[in-house]
JSON list of C-alpha atoms in Angstrom, two decimals:
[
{"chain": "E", "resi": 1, "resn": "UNK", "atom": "CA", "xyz": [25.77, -2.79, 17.26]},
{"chain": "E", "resi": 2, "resn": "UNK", "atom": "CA", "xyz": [22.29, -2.48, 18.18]},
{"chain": "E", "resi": 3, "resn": "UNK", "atom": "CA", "xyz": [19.95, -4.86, 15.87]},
{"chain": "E", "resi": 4, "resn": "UNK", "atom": "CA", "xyz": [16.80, -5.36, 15.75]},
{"chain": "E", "resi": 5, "resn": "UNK", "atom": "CA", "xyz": [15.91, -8.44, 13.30]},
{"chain": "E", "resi": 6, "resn": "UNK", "atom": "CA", "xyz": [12.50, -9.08, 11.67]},
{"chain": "E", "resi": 7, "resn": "UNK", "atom": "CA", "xyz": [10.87, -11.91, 9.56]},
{"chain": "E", "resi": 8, "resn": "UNK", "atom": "CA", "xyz": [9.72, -13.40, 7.62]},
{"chain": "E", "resi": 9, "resn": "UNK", "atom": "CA", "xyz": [11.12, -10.78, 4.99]},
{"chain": "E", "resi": 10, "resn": "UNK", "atom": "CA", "xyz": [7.95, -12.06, 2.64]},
{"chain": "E", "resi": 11, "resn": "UNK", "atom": "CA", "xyz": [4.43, -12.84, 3.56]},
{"chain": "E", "resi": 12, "resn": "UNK", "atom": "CA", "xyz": [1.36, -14.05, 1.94]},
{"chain": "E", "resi": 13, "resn": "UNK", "atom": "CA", "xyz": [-2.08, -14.50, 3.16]},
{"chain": "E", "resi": 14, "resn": "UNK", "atom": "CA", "xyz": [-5.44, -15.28, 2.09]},
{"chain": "E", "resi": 15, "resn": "UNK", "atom": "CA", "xyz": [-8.11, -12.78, 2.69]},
{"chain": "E", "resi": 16, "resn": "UNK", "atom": "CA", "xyz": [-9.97, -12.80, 6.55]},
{"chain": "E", "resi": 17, "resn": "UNK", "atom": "CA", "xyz": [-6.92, -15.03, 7.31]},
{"chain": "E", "resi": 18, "resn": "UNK", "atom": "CA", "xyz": [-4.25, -14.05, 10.28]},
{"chain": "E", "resi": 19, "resn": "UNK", "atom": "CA", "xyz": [-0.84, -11.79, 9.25]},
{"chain": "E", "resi": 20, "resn": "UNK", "atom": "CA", "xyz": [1.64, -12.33, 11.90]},
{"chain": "E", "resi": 21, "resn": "UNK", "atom": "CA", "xyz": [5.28, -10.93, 11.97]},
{"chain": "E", "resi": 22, "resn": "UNK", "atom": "CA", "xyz": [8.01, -11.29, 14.49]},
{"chain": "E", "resi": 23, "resn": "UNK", "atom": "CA", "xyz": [11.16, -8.95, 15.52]},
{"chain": "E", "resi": 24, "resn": "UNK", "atom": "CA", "xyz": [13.47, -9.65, 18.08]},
{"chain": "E", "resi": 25, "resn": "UNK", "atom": "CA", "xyz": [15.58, -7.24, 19.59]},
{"chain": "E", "resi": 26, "resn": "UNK", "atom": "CA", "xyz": [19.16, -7.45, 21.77]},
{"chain": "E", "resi": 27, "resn": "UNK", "atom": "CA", "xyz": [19.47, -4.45, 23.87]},
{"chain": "E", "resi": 28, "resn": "UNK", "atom": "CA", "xyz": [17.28, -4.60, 27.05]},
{"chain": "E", "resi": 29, "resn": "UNK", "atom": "CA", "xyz": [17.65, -0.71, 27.16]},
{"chain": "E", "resi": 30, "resn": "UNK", "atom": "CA", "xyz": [15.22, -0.34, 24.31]},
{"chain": "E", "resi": 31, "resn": "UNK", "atom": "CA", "xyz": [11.71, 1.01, 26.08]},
{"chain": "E", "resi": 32, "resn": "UNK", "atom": "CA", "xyz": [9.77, 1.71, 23.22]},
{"chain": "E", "resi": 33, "resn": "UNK", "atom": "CA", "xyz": [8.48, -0.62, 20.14]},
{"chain": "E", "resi": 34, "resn": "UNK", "atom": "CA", "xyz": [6.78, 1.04, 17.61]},
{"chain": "E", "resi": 35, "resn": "UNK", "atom": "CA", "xyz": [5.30, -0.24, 14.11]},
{"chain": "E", "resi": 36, "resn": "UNK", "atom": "CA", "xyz": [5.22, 1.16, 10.75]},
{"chain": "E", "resi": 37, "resn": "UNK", "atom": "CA", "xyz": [3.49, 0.66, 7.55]},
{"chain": "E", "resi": 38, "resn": "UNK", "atom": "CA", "xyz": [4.99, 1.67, 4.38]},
{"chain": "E", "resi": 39, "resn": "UNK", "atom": "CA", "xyz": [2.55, 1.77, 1.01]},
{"chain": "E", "resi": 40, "resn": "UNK", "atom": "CA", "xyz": [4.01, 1.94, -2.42]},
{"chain": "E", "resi": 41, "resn": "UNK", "atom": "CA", "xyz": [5.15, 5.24, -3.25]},
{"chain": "E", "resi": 42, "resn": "UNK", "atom": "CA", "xyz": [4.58, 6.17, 0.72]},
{"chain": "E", "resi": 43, "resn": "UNK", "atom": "CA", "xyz": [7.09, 6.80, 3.23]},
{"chain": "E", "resi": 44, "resn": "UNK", "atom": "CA", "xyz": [6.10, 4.87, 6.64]},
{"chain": "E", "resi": 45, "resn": "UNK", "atom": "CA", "xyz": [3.73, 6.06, 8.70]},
{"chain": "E", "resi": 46, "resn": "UNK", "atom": "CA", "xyz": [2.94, 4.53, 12.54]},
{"chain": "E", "resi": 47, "resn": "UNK", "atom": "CA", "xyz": [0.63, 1.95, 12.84]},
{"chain": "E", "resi": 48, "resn": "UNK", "atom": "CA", "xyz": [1.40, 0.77, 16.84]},
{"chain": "E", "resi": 49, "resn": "UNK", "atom": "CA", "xyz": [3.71, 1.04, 19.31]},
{"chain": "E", "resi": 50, "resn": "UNK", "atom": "CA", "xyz": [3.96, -0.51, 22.94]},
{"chain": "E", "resi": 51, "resn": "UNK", "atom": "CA", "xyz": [6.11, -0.27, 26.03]},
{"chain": "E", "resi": 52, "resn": "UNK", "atom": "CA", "xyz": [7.54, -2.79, 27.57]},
{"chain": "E", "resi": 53, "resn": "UNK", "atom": "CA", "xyz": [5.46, -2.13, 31.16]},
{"chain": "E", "resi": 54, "resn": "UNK", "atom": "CA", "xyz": [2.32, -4.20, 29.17]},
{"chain": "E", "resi": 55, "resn": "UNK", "atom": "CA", "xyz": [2.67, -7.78, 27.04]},
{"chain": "E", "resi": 56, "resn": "UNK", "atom": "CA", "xyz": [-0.19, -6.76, 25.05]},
{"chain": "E", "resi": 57, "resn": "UNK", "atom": "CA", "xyz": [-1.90, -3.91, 23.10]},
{"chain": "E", "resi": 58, "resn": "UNK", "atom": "CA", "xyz": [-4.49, -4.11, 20.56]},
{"chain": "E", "resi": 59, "resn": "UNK", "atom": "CA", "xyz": [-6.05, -1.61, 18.14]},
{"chain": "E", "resi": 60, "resn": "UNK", "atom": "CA", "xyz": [-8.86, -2.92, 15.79]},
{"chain": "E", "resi": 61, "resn": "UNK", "atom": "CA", "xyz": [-7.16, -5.87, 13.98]},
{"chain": "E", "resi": 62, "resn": "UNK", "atom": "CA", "xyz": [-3.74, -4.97, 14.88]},
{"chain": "E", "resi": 63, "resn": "UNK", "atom": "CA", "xyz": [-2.10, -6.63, 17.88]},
{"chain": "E", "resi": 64, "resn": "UNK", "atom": "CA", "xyz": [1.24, -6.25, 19.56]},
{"chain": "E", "resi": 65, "resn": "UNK", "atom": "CA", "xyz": [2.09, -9.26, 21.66]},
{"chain": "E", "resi": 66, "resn": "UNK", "atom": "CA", "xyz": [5.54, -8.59, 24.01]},
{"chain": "E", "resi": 67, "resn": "UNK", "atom": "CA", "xyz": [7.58, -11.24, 25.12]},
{"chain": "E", "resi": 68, "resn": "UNK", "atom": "CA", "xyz": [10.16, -9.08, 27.57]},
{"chain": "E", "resi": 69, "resn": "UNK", "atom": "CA", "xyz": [12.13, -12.04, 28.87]},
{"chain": "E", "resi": 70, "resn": "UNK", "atom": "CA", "xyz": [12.62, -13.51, 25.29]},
{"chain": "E", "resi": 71, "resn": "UNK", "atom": "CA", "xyz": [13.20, -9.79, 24.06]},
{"chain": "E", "resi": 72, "resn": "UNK", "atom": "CA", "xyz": [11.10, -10.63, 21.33]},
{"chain": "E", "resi": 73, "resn": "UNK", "atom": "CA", "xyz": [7.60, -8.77, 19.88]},
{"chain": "E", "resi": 74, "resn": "UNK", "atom": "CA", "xyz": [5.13, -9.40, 17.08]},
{"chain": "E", "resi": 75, "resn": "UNK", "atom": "CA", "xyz": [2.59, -7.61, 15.20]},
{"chain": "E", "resi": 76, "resn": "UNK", "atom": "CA", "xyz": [-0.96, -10.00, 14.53]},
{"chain": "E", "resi": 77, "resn": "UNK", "atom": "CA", "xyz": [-3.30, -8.71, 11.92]},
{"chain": "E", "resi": 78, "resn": "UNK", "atom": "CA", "xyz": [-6.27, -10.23, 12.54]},
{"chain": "E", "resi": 79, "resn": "UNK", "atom": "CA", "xyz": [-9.02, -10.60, 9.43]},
{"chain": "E", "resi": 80, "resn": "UNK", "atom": "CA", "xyz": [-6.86, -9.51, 7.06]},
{"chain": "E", "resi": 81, "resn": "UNK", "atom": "CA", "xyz": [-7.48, -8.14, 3.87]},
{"chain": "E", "resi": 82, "resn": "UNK", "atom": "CA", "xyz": [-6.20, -6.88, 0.75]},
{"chain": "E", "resi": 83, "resn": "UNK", "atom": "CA", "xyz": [-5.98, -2.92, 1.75]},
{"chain": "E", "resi": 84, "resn": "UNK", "atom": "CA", "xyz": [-3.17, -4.37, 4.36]},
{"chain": "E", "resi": 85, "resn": "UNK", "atom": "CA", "xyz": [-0.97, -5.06, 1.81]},
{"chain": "E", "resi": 86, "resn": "UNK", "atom": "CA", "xyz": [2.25, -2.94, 2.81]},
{"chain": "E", "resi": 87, "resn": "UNK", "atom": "CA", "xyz": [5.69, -2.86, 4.14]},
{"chain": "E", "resi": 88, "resn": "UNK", "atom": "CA", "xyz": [5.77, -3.59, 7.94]},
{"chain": "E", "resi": 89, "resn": "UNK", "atom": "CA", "xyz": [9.11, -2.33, 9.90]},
{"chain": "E", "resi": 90, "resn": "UNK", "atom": "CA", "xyz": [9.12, -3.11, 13.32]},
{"chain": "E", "resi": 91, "resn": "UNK", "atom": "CA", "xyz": [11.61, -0.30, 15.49]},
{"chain": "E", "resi": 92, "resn": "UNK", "atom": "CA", "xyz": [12.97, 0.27, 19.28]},
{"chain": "E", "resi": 93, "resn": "UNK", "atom": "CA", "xyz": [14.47, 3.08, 20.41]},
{"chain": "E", "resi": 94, "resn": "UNK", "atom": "CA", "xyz": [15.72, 4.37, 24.34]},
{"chain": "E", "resi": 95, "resn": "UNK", "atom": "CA", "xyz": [14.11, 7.15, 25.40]},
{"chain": "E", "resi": 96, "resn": "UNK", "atom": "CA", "xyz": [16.04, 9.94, 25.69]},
{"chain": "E", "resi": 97, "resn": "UNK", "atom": "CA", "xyz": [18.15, 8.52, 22.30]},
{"chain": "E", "resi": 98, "resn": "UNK", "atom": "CA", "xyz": [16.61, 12.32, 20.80]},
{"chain": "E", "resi": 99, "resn": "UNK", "atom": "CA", "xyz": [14.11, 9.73, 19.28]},
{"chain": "E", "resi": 100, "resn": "UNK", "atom": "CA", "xyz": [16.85, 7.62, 17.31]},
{"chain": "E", "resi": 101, "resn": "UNK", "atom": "CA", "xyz": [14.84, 4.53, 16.52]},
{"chain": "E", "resi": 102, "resn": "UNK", "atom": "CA", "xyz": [16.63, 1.12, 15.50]},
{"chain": "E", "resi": 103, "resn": "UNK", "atom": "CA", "xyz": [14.30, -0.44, 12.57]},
{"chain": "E", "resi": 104, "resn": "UNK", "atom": "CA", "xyz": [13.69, -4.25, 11.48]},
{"chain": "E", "resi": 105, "resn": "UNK", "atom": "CA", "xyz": [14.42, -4.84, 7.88]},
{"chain": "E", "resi": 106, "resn": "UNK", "atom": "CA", "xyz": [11.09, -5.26, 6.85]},
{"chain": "E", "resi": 107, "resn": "UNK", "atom": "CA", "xyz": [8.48, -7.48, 5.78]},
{"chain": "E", "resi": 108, "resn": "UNK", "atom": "CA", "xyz": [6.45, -7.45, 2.46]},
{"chain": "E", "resi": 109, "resn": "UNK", "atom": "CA", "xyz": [2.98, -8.41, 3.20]},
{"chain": "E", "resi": 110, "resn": "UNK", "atom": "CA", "xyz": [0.95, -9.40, 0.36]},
{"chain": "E", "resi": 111, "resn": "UNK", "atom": "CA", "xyz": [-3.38, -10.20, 1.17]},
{"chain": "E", "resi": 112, "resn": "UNK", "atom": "CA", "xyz": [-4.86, -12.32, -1.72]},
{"chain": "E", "resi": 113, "resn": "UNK", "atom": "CA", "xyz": [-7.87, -11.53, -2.55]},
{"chain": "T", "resi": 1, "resn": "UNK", "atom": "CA", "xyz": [-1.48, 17.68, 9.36]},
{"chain": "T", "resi": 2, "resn": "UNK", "atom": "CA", "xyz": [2.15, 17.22, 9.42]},
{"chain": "T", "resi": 3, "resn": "UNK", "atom": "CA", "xyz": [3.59, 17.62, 6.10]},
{"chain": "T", "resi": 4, "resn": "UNK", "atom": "CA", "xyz": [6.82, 16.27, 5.46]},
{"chain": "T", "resi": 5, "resn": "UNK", "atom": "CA", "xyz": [8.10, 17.50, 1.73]},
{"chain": "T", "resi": 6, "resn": "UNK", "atom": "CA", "xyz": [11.15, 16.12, -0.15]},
{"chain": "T", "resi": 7, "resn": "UNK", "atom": "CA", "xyz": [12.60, 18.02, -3.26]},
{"chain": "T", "resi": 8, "resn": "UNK", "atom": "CA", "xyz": [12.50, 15.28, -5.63]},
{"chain": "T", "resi": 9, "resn": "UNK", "atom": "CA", "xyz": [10.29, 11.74, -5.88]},
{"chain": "T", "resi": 10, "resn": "UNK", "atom": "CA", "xyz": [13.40, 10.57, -8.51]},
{"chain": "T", "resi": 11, "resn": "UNK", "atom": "CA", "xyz": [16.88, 11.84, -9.20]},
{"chain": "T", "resi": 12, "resn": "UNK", "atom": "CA", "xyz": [19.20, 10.18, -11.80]},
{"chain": "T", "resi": 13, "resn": "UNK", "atom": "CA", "xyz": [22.91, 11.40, -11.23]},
{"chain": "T", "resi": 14, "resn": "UNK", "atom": "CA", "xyz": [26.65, 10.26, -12.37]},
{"chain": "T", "resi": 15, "resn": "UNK", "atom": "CA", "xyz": [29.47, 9.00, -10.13]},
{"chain": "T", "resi": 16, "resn": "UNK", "atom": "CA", "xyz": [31.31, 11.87, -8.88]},
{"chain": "T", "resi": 17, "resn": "UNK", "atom": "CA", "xyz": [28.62, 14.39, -9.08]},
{"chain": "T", "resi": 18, "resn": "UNK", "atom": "CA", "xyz": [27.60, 16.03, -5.73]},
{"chain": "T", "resi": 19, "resn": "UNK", "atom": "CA", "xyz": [23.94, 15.66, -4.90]},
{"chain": "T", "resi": 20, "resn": "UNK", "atom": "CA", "xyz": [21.46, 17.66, -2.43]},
{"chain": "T", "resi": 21, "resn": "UNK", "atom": "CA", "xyz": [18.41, 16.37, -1.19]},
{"chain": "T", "resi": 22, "resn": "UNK", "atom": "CA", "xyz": [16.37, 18.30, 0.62]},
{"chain": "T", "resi": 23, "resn": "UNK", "atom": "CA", "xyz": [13.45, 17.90, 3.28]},
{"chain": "T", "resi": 24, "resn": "UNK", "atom": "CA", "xyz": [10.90, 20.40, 4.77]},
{"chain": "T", "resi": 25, "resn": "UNK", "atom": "CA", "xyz": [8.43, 20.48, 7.13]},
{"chain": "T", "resi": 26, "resn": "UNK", "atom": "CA", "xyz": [5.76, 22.68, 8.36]},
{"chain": "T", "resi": 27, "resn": "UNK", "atom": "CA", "xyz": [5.03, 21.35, 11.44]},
{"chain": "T", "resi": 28, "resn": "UNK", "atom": "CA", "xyz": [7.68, 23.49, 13.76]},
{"chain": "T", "resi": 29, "resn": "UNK", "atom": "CA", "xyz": [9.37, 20.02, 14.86]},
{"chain": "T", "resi": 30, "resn": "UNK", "atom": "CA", "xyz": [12.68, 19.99, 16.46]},
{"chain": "T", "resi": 31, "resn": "UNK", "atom": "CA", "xyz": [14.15, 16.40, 15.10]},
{"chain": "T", "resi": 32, "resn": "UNK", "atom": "CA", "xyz": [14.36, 15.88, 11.93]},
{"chain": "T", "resi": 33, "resn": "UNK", "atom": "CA", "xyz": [16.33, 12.56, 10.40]},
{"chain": "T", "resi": 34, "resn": "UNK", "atom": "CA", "xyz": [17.58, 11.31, 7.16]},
{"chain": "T", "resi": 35, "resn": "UNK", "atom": "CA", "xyz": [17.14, 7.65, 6.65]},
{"chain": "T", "resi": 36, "resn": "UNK", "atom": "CA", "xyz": [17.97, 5.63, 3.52]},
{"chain": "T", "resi": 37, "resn": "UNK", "atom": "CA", "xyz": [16.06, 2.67, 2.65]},
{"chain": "T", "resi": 38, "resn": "UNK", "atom": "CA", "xyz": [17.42, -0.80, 0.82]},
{"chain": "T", "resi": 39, "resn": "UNK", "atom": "CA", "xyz": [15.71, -4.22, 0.42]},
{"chain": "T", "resi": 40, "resn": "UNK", "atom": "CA", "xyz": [16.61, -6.80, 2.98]},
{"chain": "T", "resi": 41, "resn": "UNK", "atom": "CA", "xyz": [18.37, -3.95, 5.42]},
{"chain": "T", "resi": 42, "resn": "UNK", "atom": "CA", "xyz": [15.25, -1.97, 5.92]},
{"chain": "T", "resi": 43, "resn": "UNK", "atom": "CA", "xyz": [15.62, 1.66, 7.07]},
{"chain": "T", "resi": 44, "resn": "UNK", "atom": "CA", "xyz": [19.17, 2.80, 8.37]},
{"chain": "T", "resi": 45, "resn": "UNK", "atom": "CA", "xyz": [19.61, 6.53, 9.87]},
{"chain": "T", "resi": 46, "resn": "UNK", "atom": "CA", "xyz": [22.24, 8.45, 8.27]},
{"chain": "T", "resi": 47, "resn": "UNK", "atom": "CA", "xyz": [22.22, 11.59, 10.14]},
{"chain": "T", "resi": 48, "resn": "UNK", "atom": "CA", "xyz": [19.65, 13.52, 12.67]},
{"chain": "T", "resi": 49, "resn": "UNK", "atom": "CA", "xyz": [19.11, 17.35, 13.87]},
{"chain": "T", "resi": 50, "resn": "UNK", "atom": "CA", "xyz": [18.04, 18.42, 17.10]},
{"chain": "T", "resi": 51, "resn": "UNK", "atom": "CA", "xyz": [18.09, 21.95, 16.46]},
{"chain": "T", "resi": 52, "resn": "UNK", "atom": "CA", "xyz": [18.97, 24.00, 14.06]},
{"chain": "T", "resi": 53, "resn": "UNK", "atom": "CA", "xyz": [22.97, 24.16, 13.09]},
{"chain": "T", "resi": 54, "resn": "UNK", "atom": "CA", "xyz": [22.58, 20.88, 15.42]},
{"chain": "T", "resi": 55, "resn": "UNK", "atom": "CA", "xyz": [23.34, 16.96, 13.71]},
{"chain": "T", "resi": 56, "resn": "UNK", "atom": "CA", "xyz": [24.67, 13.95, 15.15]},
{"chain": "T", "resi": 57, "resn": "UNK", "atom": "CA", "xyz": [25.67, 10.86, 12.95]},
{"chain": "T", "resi": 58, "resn": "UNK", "atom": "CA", "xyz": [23.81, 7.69, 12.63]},
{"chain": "T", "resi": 59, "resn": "UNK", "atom": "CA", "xyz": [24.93, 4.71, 11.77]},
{"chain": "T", "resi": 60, "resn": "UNK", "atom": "CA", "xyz": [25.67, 4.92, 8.54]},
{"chain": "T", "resi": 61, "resn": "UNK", "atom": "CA", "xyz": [26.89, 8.27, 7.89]},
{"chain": "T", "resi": 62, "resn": "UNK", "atom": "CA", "xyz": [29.82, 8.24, 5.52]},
{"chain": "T", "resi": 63, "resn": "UNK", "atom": "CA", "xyz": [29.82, 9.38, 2.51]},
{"chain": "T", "resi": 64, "resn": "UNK", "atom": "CA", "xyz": [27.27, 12.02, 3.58]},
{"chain": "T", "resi": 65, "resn": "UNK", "atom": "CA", "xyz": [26.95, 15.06, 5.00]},
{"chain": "T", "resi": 66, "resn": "UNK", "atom": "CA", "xyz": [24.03, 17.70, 6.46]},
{"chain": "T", "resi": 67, "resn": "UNK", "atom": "CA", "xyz": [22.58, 20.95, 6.73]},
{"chain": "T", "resi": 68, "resn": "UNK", "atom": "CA", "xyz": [20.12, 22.34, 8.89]},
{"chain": "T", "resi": 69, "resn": "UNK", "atom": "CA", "xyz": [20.24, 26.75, 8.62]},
{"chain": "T", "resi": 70, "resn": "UNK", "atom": "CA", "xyz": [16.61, 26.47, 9.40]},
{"chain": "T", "resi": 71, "resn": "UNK", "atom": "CA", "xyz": [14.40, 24.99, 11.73]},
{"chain": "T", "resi": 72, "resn": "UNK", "atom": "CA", "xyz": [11.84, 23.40, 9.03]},
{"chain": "T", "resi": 73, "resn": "UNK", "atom": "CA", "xyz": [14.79, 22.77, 6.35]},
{"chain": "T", "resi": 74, "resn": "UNK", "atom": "CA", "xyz": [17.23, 19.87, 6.97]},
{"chain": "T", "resi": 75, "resn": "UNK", "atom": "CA", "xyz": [19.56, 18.83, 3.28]},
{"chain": "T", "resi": 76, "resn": "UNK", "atom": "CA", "xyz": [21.12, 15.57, 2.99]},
{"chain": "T", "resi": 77, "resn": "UNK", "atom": "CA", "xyz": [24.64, 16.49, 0.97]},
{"chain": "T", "resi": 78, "resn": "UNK", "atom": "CA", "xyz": [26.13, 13.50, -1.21]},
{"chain": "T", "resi": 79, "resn": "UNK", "atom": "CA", "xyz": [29.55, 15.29, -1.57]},
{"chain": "T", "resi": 80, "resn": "UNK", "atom": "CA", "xyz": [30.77, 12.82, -4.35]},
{"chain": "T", "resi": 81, "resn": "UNK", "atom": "CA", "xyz": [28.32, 10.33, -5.22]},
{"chain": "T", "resi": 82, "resn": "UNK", "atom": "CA", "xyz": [28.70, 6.49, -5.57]},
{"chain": "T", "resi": 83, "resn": "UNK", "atom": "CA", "xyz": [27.23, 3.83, -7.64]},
{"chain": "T", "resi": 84, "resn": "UNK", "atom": "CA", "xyz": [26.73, 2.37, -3.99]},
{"chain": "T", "resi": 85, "resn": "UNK", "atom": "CA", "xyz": [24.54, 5.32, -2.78]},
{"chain": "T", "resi": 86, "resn": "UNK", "atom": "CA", "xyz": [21.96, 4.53, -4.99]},
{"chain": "T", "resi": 87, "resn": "UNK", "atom": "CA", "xyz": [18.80, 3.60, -2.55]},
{"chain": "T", "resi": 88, "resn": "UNK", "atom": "CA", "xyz": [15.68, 5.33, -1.39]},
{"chain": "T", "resi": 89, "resn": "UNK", "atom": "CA", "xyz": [15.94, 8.59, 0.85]},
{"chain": "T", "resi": 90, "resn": "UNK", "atom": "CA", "xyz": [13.72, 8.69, 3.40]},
{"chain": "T", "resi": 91, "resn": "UNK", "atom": "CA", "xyz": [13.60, 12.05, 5.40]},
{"chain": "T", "resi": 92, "resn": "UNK", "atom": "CA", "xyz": [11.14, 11.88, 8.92]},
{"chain": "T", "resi": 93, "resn": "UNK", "atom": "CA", "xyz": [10.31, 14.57, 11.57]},
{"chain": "T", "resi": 94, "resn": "UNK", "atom": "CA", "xyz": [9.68, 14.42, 15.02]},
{"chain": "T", "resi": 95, "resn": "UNK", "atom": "CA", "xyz": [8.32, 16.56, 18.27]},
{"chain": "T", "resi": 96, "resn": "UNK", "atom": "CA", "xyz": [10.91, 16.58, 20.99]},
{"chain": "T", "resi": 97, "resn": "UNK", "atom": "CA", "xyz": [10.20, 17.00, 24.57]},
{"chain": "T", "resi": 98, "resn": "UNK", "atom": "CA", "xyz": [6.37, 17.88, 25.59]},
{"chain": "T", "resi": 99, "resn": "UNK", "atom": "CA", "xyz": [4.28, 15.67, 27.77]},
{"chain": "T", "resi": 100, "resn": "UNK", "atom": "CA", "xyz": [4.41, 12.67, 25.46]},
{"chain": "T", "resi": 101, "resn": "UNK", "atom": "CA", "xyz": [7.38, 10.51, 25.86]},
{"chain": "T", "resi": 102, "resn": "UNK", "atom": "CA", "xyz": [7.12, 9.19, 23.31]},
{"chain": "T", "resi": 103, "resn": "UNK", "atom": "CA", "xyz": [7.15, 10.97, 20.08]},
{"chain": "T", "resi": 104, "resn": "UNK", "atom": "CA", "xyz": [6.08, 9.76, 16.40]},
{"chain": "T", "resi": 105, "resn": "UNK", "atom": "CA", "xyz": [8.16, 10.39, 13.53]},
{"chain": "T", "resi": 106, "resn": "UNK", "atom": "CA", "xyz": [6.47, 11.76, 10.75]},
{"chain": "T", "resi": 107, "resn": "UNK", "atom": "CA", "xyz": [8.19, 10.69, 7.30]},
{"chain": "T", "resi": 108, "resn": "UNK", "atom": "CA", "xyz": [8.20, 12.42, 3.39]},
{"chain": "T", "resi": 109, "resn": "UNK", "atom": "CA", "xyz": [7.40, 10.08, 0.77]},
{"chain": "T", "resi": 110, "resn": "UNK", "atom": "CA", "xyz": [11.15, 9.74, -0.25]},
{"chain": "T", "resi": 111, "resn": "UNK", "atom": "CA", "xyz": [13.73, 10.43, -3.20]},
{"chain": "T", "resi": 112, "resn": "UNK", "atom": "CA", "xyz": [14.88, 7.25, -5.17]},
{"chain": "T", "resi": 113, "resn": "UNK", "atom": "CA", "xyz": [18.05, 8.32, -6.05]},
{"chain": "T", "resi": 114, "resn": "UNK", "atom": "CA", "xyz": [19.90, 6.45, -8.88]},
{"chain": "T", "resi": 115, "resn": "UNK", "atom": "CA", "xyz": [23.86, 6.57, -9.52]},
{"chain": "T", "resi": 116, "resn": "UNK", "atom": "CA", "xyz": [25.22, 6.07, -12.59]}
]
């Protein structure tokens, strides 16, 4: 089956400090790694996404680093602070799948103040 | 905006009962999914909709069924529910097609559905 594994499945970090979260996936058909955030009481919404043409793609303090040949990808919150506290899911999916996207299980991400 | 509705935020039922949960959206999306959401497993697709009278299983689909009469309507049908269906229902949408290839899925903020 097609899995896509995350962790750590908990995380806690100190205010300005750096969040980082890894997935690794096994199907080398996936072309598409999104990220989503989940709040309490939210459903997820997208927070980044990459392709696997580019190792790197950054959007204010969020990073995605790609590792293609070690099938593996991360999500780096730089400076982070307590309004990042969320849900993270990492996902692939194959395009053309009619969008069917293969999630991590999730980590809990927790910013002390 | 895309708005993604669900019927209920909470829904207590009893084993045996059958349950409907239903999603709508007002964004004139073609995809539409039902995903259900458990600690430690993260979000697992149950069933998605292409087009309308359309559905293809996921990868967790027993147990469940779907119905999607309209474009912006898509139920998720619990034809005898379990004590093991309890979880958190997570209905998304999606664009198909169009210059992007890429499409984001828009999600509802989810029915916690409890089995007694």
């Amino acid at each position: 089956q097609q899995q896509v594994k995350q962790s750590p499945q908990s995380l806690i970090v100190q205010k300005g400090g750096i969040s980082i979260i890894n997935c690794a996936y096994e199907n080398t058909a996936f072309d598409y790694f999104p990220w989503y955030q989940q709040f309490p009481g939210k459903g997820p919404a997208l927070l980044i996404a990459i392709r696997p043409d580019v190792s790197e793609k950054k959007e204010g303090r969020f990073t995605i680093s790609f590792n293609k040949s070690a099938k593996q990808f991360s999500l780096h919150i730089m400076d982070s602070q307590p309004g990042d506290s969320a849900t993270y899911f990492c996902a692939a999916s194959i395009h053309g799948n009619t969008g069917k996207l293969i999630f991590g299980q999730g980590t809990t991400l927790q910013v002390k103040p | 905006d895309v708005k993604v509705t669900q019927s209920s935020r909470y829904l207590v039922k009893r084993t045996g009962e059958k349950v409907f949960l239903e999603c709508v959206q007002d964004m004139d999306h073609e995809n539409m999914f039902w995903y259900r959401q458990d600690p430690g497993l993260g979000l697992r697709l149950i069933y998605f909709s292409y087009d309308v009278k359309m559905k293809e299983k996921g990868d967790i689909p027993e147990g469940y069924s779907v119905s999607r009469e309209k474009k912006e309507r898509f139920s998720l049908i619990l034809e005898s529910a379990s004590t093991n269906q309890t979880s958190m229902y997570l209905c998304a949408t999606e664009a198909a097609g169009g210059p992007r290839k890429y499409n984001e899925q828009f999600f509802g903020p989810g029915t916690r559905l409890t089995v007694l």
